[in-house]
Structure formats: C-alpha cells, structure tokens
C-alpha cells in the first residue's frame, strides 16, 4: 500500500476489438505505417509506446439516429486495437503521426547514429 | 482399383480433398478475387429512414459515386495505393487498394428523392428517408 502504486486507466485492454489492416513500408530512413481505422474521430485515437511496444487504439463514434435497429453489420465492434514490437534501431521518441479520413499514418525514423553509412573501401 | 492399392496414402490428394471441403464450407472464391468486402458496410433502419454506413477510409470523398436506382444503392470509387519509395521494402500489405463497388438492396418503401450522403472520419453515411405513408401511425380507438 504505497503511494507509488500507479492506477491503471479504465481503458480495458482485454475488451474485444477489431484488428485494423495495416501497410508497413521500410526505407533507409525508417518505417512508415498506415492503419485503416474508419469511424474514429481524432480525439478518440490513441497511439502510444510503452517500452518497445507500439499500440494503436481507436474508438468508433458514429452519429446514429435515435431508435435505429441494426439490419446488417460487418463492423460489429466499436473499437480497433493492434500492437507491434518495435526493433531497437527505431527512434520511438520521434514518431510522427497524421490522421485523416480514418487512415492513420505513422513515421518511425531510425535512430540517427544507426542510419546506414557507406564505408568506402580503400584499394591497397 | 489397382491404383488405389498402389498409392494407398496419397497425402497430396488428401490435402486437395480437404481444401475442396473447406472451400465448400467457406464459399468458393469469386472469379473476381477476394475483394475483402471493401468498404465494409453496416445497415440499420428507423421508422423514418434507412441508414447505410460504408467504412471507406482514405478515399477522396469527391471520387465516391453513390447511386440509387430501382431501390438498389450502389457505392463505387477507387482507393489509390500508398506510394512506395524506391529501394523501400513492403513488410505488410493488408490494406485494400484499387476500384471498389458495393451494392445494397433497400426496402420498397424508401423515397428515392430524399437521400443524403456525408463522409466523415472515413465513413460514408447514406440516409434514405422512408415514404410518409409507410410510417407507422397510431390509430385512435373510438
């Protein structure tokens, strides 16, 4: 019973969620990730890094008319979640995020001292 | 029947048979390939309207075509693939790219002149009103 006990937030990690489809593209400078999370407003999107784990999470918020009864549902959960393990050469402090029309774009650069360097070979 | 005894356990044929059985269970693949059902659709109804939600993230709303004809709602458009720089490696490629078309048959009592379509957060919301006459009315008992 110490003050240092950190209370976990109410966001239930175990709550069922959809797995958003992603594209991951790597170039020499880093990794670009695109994730489809339609229906999530910007303020209900959560991108976080804990240790080497990257978590994408979003809550779907549609304006449904009152008294609507579902007839057919392919998106049947109001939440997206997906986690990735980041490798060590990626600089998680410098992640840039954009979110537009339900597509999240993350740019995760490689740490500068780990960027590839061309070593010239001296011919003797 | 001599072949059967010559090849009593043809594993590949067994796998083939199993695959065919699975195809029967999950549906045969379409000749147009698996479009992964893009955009995913939810449909709901109220007493006054039919509501269609098409989950089409990353599509320029100006390029989405919504048509209502003979009670059939058709949504077509295209999603461009993301640009891949030269010398880049694609590790995961799950997101849909290309042209899409989805069709929903609406109930008979809709009013084709009262349709609104909005695009927000990657979701196209089409609302089609039902005709007045079809709305439930409470009948007073004398």
PDB file of C-alpha atoms in Angstrom, chain A residues 38-39 62 101, chain B residues 39-42 51-57 59-61 64-67 73-76 100 116-127:
ATOM      1  CA  UNK A  38     -12.619   4.350 -40.146  1.00  0.00           C
ATOM      2  CA  UNK A  39     -15.217   5.924 -37.880  1.00  0.00           C
ATOM      3  CA  UNK A  62     -20.782   7.276 -35.414  1.00  0.00           C
ATOM      4  CA  UNK A 101     -10.222  10.302 -43.337  1.00  0.00           C
TER       5      UNK A 101
ATOM      6  CA  UNK B  39     -15.848  -0.954 -47.977  1.00  0.00           C
ATOM      7  CA  UNK B  40     -17.317  -2.851 -45.027  1.00  0.00           C
ATOM      8  CA  UNK B  41     -20.978  -1.934 -44.607  1.00  0.00           C
ATOM      9  CA  UNK B  42     -23.420  -1.583 -41.750  1.00  0.00           C
ATOM     10  CA  UNK B  51     -29.209   4.225 -42.762  1.00  0.00           C
ATOM     11  CA  UNK B  52     -26.206   2.821 -44.635  1.00  0.00           C
ATOM     12  CA  UNK B  53     -22.660   3.217 -43.304  1.00  0.00           C
ATOM     13  CA  UNK B  54     -19.791   2.342 -45.651  1.00  0.00           C
ATOM     14  CA  UNK B  55     -16.381   2.179 -43.955  1.00  0.00           C
ATOM     15  CA  UNK B  56     -14.170   3.596 -46.717  1.00  0.00           C
ATOM     16  CA  UNK B  57     -11.131   5.205 -45.080  1.00  0.00           C
ATOM     17  CA  UNK B  59     -10.862   7.806 -50.073  1.00  0.00           C
ATOM     18  CA  UNK B  60     -11.239  11.273 -51.581  1.00  0.00           C
ATOM     19  CA  UNK B  61     -14.959  11.990 -50.971  1.00  0.00           C
ATOM     20  CA  UNK B  64     -17.088   8.391 -54.405  1.00  0.00           C
ATOM     21  CA  UNK B  65     -20.111   7.723 -56.580  1.00  0.00           C
ATOM     22  CA  UNK B  66     -23.403   6.945 -54.849  1.00  0.00           C
ATOM     23  CA  UNK B  67     -26.349   5.911 -56.988  1.00  0.00           C
ATOM     24  CA  UNK B  73     -27.995   1.572 -53.690  1.00  0.00           C
ATOM     25  CA  UNK B  74     -24.608   1.312 -55.415  1.00  0.00           C
ATOM     26  CA  UNK B  75     -21.400   2.764 -53.994  1.00  0.00           C
ATOM     27  CA  UNK B  76     -18.364   2.873 -56.291  1.00  0.00           C
ATOM     28  CA  UNK B 100     -14.428  -0.932 -55.350  1.00  0.00           C
ATOM     29  CA  UNK B 116     -28.378  12.474 -48.071  1.00  0.00           C
ATOM     30  CA  UNK B 117     -24.749  11.337 -48.115  1.00  0.00           C
ATOM     31  CA  UNK B 118     -21.965  12.557 -45.843  1.00  0.00           C
ATOM     32  CA  UNK B 119     -18.350  11.471 -45.431  1.00  0.00           C
ATOM     33  CA  UNK B 120     -16.706  11.833 -42.032  1.00  0.00           C
ATOM     34  CA  UNK B 121     -13.692  10.145 -40.435  1.00  0.00           C
ATOM     35  CA  UNK B 122     -13.501   7.740 -43.368  1.00  0.00           C
ATOM     36  CA  UNK B 123     -17.133   6.618 -43.137  1.00  0.00           C
ATOM     37  CA  UNK B 124     -19.690   7.331 -45.859  1.00  0.00           C
ATOM     38  CA  UNK B 125     -23.136   7.668 -44.306  1.00  0.00           C
ATOM     39  CA  UNK B 126     -26.108   7.452 -46.667  1.00  0.00           C
ATOM     40  CA  UNK B 127     -29.512   8.188 -45.195  1.00  0.00           C
TER      41      UNK B 127
END
